[in-house]
Short mmCIF file of C-alpha atoms in Angstrom, two decimals:
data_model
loop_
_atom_site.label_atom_id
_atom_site.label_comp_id
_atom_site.label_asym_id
_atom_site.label_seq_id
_atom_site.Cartn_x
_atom_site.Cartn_y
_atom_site.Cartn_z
CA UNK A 15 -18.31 20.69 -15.63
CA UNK A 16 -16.07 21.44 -12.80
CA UNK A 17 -13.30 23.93 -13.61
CA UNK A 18 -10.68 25.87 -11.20
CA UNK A 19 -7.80 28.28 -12.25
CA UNK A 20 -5.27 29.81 -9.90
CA UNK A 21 -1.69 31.48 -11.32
CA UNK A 22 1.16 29.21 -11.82
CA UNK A 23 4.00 31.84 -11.16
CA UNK A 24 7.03 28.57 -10.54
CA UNK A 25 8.69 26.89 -13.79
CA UNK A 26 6.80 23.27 -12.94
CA UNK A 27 5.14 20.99 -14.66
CA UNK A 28 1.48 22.45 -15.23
CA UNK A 29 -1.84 20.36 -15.23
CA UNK A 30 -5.17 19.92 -16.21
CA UNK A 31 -6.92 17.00 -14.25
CA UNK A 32 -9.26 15.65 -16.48
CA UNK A 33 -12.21 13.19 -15.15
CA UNK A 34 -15.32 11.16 -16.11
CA UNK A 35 -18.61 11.11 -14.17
CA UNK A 36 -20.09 7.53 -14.66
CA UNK A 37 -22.40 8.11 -11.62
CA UNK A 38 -20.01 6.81 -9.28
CA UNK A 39 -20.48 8.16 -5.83
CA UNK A 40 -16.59 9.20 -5.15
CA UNK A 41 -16.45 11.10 -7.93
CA UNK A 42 -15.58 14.49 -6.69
CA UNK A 43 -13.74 12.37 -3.70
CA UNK A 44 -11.45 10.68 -6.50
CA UNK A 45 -10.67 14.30 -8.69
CA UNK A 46 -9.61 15.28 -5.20
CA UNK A 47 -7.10 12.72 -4.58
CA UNK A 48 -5.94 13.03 -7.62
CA UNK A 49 -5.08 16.95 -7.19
CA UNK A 50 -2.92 15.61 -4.40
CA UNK A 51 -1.08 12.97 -6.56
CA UNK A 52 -0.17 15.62 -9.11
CA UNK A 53 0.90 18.09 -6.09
CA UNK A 54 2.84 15.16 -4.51
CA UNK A 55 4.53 14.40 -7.95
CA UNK A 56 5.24 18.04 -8.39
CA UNK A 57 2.87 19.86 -11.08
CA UNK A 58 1.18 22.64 -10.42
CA UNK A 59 -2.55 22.25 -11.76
CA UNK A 60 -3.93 24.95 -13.51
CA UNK A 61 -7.76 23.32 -13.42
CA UNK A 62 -9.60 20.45 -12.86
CA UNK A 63 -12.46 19.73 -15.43
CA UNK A 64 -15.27 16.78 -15.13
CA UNK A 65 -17.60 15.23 -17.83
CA UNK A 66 -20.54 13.23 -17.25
CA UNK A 67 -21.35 10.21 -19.42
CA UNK A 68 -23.47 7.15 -19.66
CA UNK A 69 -19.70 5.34 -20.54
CA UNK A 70 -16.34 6.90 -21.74
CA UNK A 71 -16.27 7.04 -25.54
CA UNK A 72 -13.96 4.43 -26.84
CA UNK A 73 -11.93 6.58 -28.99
CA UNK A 74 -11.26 9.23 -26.50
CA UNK A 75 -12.74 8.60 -23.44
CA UNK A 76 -14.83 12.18 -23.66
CA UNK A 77 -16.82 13.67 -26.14
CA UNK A 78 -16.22 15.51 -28.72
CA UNK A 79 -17.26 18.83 -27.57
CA UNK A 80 -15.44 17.80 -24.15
CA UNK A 81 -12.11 17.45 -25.81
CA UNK A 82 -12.53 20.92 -27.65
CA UNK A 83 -12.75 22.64 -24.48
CA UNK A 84 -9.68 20.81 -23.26
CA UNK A 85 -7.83 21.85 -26.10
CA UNK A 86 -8.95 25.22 -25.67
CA UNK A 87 -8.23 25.52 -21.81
CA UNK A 88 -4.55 24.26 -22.62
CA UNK A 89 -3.77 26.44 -25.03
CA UNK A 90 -5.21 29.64 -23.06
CA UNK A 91 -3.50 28.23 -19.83
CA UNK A 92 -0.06 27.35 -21.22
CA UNK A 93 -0.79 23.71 -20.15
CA UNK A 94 1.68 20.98 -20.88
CA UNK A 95 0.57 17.81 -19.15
CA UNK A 96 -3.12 16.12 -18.82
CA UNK A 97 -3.99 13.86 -16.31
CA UNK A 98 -6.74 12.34 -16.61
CA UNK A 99 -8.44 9.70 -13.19
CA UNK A 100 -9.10 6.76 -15.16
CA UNK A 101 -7.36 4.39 -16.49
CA UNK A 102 -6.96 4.96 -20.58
CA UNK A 103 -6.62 2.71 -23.21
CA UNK A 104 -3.46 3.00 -25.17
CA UNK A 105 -5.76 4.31 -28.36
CA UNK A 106 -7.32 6.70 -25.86
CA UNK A 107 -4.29 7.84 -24.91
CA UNK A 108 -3.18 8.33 -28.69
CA UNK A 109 -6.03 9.81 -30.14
CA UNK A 110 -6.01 12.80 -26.80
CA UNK A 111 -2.34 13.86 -27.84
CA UNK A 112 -3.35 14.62 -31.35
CA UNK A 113 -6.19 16.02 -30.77
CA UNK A 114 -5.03 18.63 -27.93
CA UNK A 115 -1.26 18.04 -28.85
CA UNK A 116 -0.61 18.28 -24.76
CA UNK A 117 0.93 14.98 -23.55
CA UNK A 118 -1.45 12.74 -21.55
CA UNK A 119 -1.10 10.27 -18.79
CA UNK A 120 -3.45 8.58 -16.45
CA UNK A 121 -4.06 7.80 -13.00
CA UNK A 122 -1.69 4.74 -12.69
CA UNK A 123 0.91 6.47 -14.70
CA UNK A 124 0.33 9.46 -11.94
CA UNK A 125 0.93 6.86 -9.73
CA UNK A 126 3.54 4.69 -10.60
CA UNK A 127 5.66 7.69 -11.24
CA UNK A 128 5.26 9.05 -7.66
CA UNK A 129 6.42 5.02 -6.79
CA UNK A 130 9.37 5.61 -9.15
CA UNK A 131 10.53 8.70 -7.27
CA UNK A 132 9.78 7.94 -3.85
CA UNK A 133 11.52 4.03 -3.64
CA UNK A 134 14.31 3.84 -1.70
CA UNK A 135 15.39 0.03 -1.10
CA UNK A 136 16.34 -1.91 -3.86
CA UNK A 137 13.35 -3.98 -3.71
CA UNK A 138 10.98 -1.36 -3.59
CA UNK A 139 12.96 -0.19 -6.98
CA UNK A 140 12.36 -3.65 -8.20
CA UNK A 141 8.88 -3.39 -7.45
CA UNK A 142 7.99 -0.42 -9.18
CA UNK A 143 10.10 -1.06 -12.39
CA UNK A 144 8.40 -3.90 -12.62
CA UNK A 145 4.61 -2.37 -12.38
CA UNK A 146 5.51 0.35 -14.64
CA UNK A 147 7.00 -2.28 -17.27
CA UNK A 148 4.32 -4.36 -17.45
CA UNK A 149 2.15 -1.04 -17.89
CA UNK A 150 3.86 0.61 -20.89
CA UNK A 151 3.95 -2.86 -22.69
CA UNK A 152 0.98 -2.94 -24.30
CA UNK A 153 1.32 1.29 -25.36
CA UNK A 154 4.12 0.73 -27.32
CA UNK A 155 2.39 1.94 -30.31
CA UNK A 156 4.97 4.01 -31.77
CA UNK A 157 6.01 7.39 -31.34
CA UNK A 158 3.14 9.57 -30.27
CA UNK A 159 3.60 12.79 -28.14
CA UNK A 160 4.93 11.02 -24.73
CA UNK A 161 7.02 8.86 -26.59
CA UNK A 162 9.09 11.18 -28.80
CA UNK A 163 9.31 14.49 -26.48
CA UNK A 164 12.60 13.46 -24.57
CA UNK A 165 13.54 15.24 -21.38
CA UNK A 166 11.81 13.44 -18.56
CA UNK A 167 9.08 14.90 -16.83
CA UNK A 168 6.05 13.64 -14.55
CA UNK A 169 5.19 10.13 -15.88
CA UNK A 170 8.55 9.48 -17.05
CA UNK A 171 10.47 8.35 -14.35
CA UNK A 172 11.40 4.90 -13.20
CA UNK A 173 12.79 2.46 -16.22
CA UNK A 174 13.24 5.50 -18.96
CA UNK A 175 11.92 6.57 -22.25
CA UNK A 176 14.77 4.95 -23.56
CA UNK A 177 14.59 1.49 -22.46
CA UNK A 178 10.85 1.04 -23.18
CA UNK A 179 11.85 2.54 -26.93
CA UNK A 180 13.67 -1.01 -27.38
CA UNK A 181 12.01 -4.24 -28.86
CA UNK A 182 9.47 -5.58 -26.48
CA UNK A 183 11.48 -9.04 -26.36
CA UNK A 184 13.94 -6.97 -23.96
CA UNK A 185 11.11 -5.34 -21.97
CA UNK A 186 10.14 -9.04 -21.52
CA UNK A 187 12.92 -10.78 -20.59
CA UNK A 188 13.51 -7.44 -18.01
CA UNK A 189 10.08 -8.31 -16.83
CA UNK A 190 10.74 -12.23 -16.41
CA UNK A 191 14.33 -11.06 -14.65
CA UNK A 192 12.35 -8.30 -12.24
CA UNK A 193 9.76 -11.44 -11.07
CA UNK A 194 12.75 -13.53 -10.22
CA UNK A 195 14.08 -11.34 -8.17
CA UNK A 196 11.08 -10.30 -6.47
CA UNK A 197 10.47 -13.69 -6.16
CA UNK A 198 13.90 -13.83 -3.98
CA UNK A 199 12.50 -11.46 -2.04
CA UNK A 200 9.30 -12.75 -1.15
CA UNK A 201 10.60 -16.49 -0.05
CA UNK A 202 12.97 -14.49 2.25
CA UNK A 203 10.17 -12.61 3.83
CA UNK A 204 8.39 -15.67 3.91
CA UNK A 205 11.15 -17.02 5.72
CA UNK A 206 11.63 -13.87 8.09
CA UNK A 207 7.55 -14.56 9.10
CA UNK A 208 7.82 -17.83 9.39
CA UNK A 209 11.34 -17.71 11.98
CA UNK A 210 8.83 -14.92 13.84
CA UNK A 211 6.41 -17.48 13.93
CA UNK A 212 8.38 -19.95 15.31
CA UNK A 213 9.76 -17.34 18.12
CA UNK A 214 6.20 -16.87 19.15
CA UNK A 215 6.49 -13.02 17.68
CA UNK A 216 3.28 -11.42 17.46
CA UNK A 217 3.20 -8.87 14.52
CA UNK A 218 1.33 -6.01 14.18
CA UNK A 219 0.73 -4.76 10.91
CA UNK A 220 -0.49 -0.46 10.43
CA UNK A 221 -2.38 -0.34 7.07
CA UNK A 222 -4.45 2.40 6.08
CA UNK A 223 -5.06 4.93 3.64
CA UNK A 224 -2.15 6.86 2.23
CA UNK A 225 -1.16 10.07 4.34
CA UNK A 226 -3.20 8.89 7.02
CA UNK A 227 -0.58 9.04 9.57
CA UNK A 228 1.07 5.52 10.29
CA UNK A 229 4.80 6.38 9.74
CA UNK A 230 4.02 9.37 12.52
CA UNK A 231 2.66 6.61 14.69
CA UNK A 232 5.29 3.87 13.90
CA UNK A 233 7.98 7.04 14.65
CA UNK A 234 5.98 7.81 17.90
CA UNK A 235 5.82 4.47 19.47
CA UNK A 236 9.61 2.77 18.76
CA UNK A 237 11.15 6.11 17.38
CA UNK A 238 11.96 3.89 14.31
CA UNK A 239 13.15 7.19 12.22
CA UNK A 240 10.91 6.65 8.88
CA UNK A 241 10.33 9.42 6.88
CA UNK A 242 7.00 11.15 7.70
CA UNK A 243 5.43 13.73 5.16
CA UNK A 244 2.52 15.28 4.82
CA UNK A 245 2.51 14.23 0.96
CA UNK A 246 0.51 11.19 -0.34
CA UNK A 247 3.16 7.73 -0.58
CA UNK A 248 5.55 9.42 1.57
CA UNK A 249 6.93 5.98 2.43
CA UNK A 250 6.83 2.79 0.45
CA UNK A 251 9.03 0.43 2.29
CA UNK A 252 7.52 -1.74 5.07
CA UNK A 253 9.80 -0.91 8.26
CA UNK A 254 9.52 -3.34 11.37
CA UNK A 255 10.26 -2.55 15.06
CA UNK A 256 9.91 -3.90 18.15
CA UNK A 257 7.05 -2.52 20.49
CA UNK A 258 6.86 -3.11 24.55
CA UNK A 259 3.40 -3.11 25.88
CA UNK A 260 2.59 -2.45 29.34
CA UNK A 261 2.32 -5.84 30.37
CA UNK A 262 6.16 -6.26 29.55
CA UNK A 263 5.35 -8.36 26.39
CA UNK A 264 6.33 -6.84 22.85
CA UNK A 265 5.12 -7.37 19.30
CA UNK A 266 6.27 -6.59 15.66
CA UNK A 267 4.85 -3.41 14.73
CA UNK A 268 5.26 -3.46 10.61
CA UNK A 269 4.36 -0.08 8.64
CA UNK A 270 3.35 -0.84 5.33
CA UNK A 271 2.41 0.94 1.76
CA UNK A 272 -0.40 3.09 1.81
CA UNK A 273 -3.56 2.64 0.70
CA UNK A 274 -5.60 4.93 -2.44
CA UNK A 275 -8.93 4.79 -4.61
CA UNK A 276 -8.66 2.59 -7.74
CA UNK A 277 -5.08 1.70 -6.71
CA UNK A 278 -4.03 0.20 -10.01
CA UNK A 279 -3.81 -3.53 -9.82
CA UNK A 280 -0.36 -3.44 -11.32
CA UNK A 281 1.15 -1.78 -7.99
CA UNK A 282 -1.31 -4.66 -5.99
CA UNK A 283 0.64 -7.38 -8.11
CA UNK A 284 4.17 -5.91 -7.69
CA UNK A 285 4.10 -4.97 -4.73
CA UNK A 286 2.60 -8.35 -3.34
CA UNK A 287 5.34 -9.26 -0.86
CA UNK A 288 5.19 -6.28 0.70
CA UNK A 289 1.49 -6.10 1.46
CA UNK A 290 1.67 -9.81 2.57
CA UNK A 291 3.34 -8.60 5.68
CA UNK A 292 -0.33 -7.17 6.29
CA UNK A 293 -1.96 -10.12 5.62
CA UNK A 294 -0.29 -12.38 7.47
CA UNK A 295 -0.05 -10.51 10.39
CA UNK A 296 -1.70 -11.37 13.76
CA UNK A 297 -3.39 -7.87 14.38
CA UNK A 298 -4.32 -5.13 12.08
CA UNK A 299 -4.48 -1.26 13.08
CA UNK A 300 -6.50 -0.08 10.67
CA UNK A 301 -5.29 3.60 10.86
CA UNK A 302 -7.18 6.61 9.29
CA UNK A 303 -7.09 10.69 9.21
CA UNK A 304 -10.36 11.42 11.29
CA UNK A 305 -10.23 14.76 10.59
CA UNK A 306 -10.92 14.22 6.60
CA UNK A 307 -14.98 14.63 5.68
CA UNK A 308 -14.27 11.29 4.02
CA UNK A 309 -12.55 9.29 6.86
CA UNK A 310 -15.34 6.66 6.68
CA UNK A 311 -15.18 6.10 3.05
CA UNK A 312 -11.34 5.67 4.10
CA UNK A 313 -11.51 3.21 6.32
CA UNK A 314 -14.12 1.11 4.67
CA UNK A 315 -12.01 1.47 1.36
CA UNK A 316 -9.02 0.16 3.15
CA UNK A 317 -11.01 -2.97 5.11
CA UNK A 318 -12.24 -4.09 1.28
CA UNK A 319 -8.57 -3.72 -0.29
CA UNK A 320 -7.59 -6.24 2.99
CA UNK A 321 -10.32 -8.51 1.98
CA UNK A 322 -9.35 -8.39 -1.27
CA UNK A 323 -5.51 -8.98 -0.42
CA UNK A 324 -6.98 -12.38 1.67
CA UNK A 325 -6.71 -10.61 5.16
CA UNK A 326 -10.34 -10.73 5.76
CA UNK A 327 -11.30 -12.47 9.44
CA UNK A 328 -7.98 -10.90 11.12
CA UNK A 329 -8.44 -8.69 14.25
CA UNK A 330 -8.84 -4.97 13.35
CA UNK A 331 -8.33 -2.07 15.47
CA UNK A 332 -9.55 0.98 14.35
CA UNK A 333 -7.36 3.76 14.68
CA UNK A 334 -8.55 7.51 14.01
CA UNK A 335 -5.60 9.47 14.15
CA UNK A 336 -5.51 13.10 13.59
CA UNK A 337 -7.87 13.50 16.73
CA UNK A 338 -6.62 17.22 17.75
CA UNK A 339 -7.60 18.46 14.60
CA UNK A 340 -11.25 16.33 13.98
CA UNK A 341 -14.69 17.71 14.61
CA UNK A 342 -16.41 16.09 17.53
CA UNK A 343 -19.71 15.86 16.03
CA UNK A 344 -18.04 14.05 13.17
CA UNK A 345 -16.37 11.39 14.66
CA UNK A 346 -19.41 10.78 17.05
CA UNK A 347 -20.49 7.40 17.45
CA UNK A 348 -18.19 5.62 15.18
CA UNK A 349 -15.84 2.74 17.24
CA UNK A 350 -12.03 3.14 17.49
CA UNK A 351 -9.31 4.11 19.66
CA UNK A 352 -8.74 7.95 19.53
CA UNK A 353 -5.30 9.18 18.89
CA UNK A 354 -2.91 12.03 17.92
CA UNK A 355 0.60 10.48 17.12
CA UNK A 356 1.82 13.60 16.61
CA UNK A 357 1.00 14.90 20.10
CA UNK A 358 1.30 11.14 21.57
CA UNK A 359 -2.15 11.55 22.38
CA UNK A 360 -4.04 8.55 23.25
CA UNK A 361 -1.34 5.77 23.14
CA UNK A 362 -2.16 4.14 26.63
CA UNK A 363 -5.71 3.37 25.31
CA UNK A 364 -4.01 2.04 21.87
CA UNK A 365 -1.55 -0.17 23.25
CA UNK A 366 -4.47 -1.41 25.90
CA UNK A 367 -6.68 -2.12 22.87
CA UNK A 368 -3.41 -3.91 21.24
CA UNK A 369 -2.95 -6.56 24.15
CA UNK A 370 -6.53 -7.45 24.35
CA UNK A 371 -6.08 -8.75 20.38
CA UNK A 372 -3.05 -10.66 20.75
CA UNK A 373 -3.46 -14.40 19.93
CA UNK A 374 -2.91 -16.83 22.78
CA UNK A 375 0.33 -15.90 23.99
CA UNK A 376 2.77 -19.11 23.39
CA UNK A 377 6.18 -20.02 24.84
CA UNK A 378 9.07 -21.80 24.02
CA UNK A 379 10.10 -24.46 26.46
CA UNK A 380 11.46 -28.22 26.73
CA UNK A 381 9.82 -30.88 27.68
CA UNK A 382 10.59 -34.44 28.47
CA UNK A 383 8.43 -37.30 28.63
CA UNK A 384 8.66 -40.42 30.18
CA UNK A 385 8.98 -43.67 28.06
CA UNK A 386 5.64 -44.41 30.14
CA UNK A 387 4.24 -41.14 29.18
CA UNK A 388 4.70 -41.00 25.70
CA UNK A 389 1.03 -40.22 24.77
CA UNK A 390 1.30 -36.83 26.25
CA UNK A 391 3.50 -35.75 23.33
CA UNK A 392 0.58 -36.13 20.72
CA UNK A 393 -0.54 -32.63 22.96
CA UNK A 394 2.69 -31.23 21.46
CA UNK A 395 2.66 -32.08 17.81
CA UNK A 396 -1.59 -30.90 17.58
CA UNK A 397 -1.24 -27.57 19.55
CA UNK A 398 2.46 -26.38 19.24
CA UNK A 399 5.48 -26.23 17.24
CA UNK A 400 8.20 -28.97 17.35
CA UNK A 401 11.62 -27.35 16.99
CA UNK A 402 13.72 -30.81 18.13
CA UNK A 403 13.34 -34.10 19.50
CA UNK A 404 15.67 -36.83 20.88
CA UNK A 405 15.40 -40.18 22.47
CA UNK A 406 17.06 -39.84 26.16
CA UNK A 407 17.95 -42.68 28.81
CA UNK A 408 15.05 -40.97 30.65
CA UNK A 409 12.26 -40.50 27.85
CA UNK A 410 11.40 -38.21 25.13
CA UNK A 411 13.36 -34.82 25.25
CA UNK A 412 11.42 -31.94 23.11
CA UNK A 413 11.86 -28.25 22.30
CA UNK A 414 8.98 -26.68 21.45
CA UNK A 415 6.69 -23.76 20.97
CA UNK A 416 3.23 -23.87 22.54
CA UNK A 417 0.45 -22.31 24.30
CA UNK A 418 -0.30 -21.04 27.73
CA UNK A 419 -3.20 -23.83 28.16
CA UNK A 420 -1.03 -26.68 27.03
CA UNK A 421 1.98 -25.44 28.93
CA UNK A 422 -0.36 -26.22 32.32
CA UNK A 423 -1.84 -29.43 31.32
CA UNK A 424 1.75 -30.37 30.62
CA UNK A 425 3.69 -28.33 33.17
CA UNK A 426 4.29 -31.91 35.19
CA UNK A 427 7.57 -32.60 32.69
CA UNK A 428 8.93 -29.01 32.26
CA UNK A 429 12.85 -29.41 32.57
#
């Protein structure tokens, strides 16, 4: 058992992070993360306490004996919220309050209130309503301790205690209204990407574990003005700016939502738009704090939630930021550029590594073909984009979008 006590002289929230050892190898790594969701959302935690088990016990996800000392350790340390880093069952959840009578909430709740607090645009609000709905639904059990102690409080923001107190046919058709609207959303990013696309826009998407650095770096490079903490989830909305490279070409750089361990799949699902603007990009900066003892579980956690999310097979640039404050002998040997955006150290090699990925650069021009040349437009319609075409005295008149190559083997009818 893993316990830690320091004073808690301030008036917030305090906490007892509560885990279960299954044998999973980011155990400690996970407790850790979540001391820094709790700090981000506010509490102070009075301990952190760990139980190993074959499985967690159905009723109450610890044992017996476990839940005694929790009890205990609450009631000697003035404790009024438990947190534990797993997921509970709404009978879990339950059968904890009575037992310790100290309100309880999980990882995802952890979570999804930190969302609920740190959402600024109106779909990002959207987003995490709609994650946290879909969440309480099935713990609407009744009144149990987090139900019936009004006042607000960490796990408690976002759609209210209130609202999720009325009949679930409400919190349904809320949840039916919130995927419309997202739905909006999405076909109009869709529609953004797609009119970048057509523009020839290369985008550049900075994913990444959360607190890792990419709003520093988006900041750094366009001076785009995003808020840049150093708190977990500082920034949930995707911001997009345009980024010169040396050659005198730009791209879309796109920041996006950070990445965490056992993100709950209900944020994945809501906030799908958004992290489609890393899966359909064109490159990926993978970007991670090298100076963390766990940077390479990091970056490899980050690289499976992209193959998850479809974005396997897309060029990836490893970024390890934080360079100024890594040790050498850590970062030895392991590929990626080497950066500090907060110093603006190593941005020539970044933005060198950055034009060797782009695609095959494409350009929009117009074309006309002869009546006796007519074949040569197949080239068009197999390797380009076909924004207009008209029937001229002379031939076939066409604006398009298309490649470097095909631009020279058709350069002959350029207008």
């Amino acid at each position: 058992m893993r316990t830690e006590l320091h004073d808690t002289d301030t008036k917030r929230t305090v906490a007892l992070l509560a885990g279960v050892d299954l044998g999973e190898p980011d155990t400690e790594e996970s407790l850790d993360e979540l001391r820094e969701l709790a700090r981000t959302a506010g509490a102070e935690v009075a301990g952190v306490i760990c139980q190993k088990r074959p499985a967690p016990d159905p009723a109450t996800c610890v044992g017996s004996g476990f839940l005694q000392d929790m009890t205990d350790f609450c009631r000697d340390n003035d404790v009024d919220l438990i947190i534990f880093d797993r997921e509970l069952s709404p009978i879990q959840m339950r059968n904890i309050e009575q037992a310790t009578d100290v309100r309880t909430i999980d990882r995802t709740m952890l979570i999804l209130d930190i969302f609920a607090g740190r959402a600024r645009s109106n779909e990002g609000k959207l987003q995490v309503e709609l994650a946290q709905l879909k969440y309480m639904l099935p713990r609407l059990t009744g009144k149990g301790i987090a139900m019936s102690r009004l006042g607000g409080g960490i796990g408690t923001r976002g759609p209210g205690e209130t609202k999720l107190e009325t009949d679930r046919r409400h919190i349904h058709r809320r949840i039916d209204s919130l995927k419309a609207k997202l739905s909006d959303v999405a076909d109009q990013r869709s529609r953004q990407r797609e009119r970048r696309k057509r523009d020839g826009v290369v985008t550049v998407a900075i994913v990444g574990y959360t607190n890792a650095g990419k709003s520093t770096l988006l900041n750094a490079l366009t001076n785009a003005g995003v808020l840049s903490e150093d708190m977990l989830f500082a920034t949930l909305d995707p911001t997009a700016r345009a980024l010169a490279l040396p050659s005198g070409s730009s791209v879309m750089l796109v920041d996006t939502v950070g990445f965490i361990r056992r993100l709950p799949h209900h944020l994945i699902e809501a906030f799908k738009s958004t992290l489609e603007e890393a899966v359909q990009a064109d490159i990926i900066l993978n970007v991670c704090d090298c100076s963390s003892p766990v940077f390479r579980d990091h970056l490899y956690i980050t690289q499976k939630l992209l193959d998850e999310l479809g974005a396997g097979g897309k060029p990836v640039i490893t970024v390890l930021n934080k360079i100024d404050r890594a040790d050498p002998g850590e970062i030895c040997g392991v590929e990626g550029v080497r950066i500090s955006a907060k110093r603006g150290e190593g941005f020539d090699l970044l933005l060198e590594a950055i034009e060797k990925a782009l695609p095959v650069q494409k350009a929009r021009v117009t074309l006309l073909f002869p009546f006796t040349d007519m074949g040569q437009s197949a080239l068009v319609r197999e390797n380009g984009t076909v924004f207009s075409e008209e029937y001229t005295e002379s031939g076939l008149l066409m604006d398009c979008l298309i490649d470097a190559v095909t631009v020279q083997r058709l350069k002959q009818y350029l207008q």
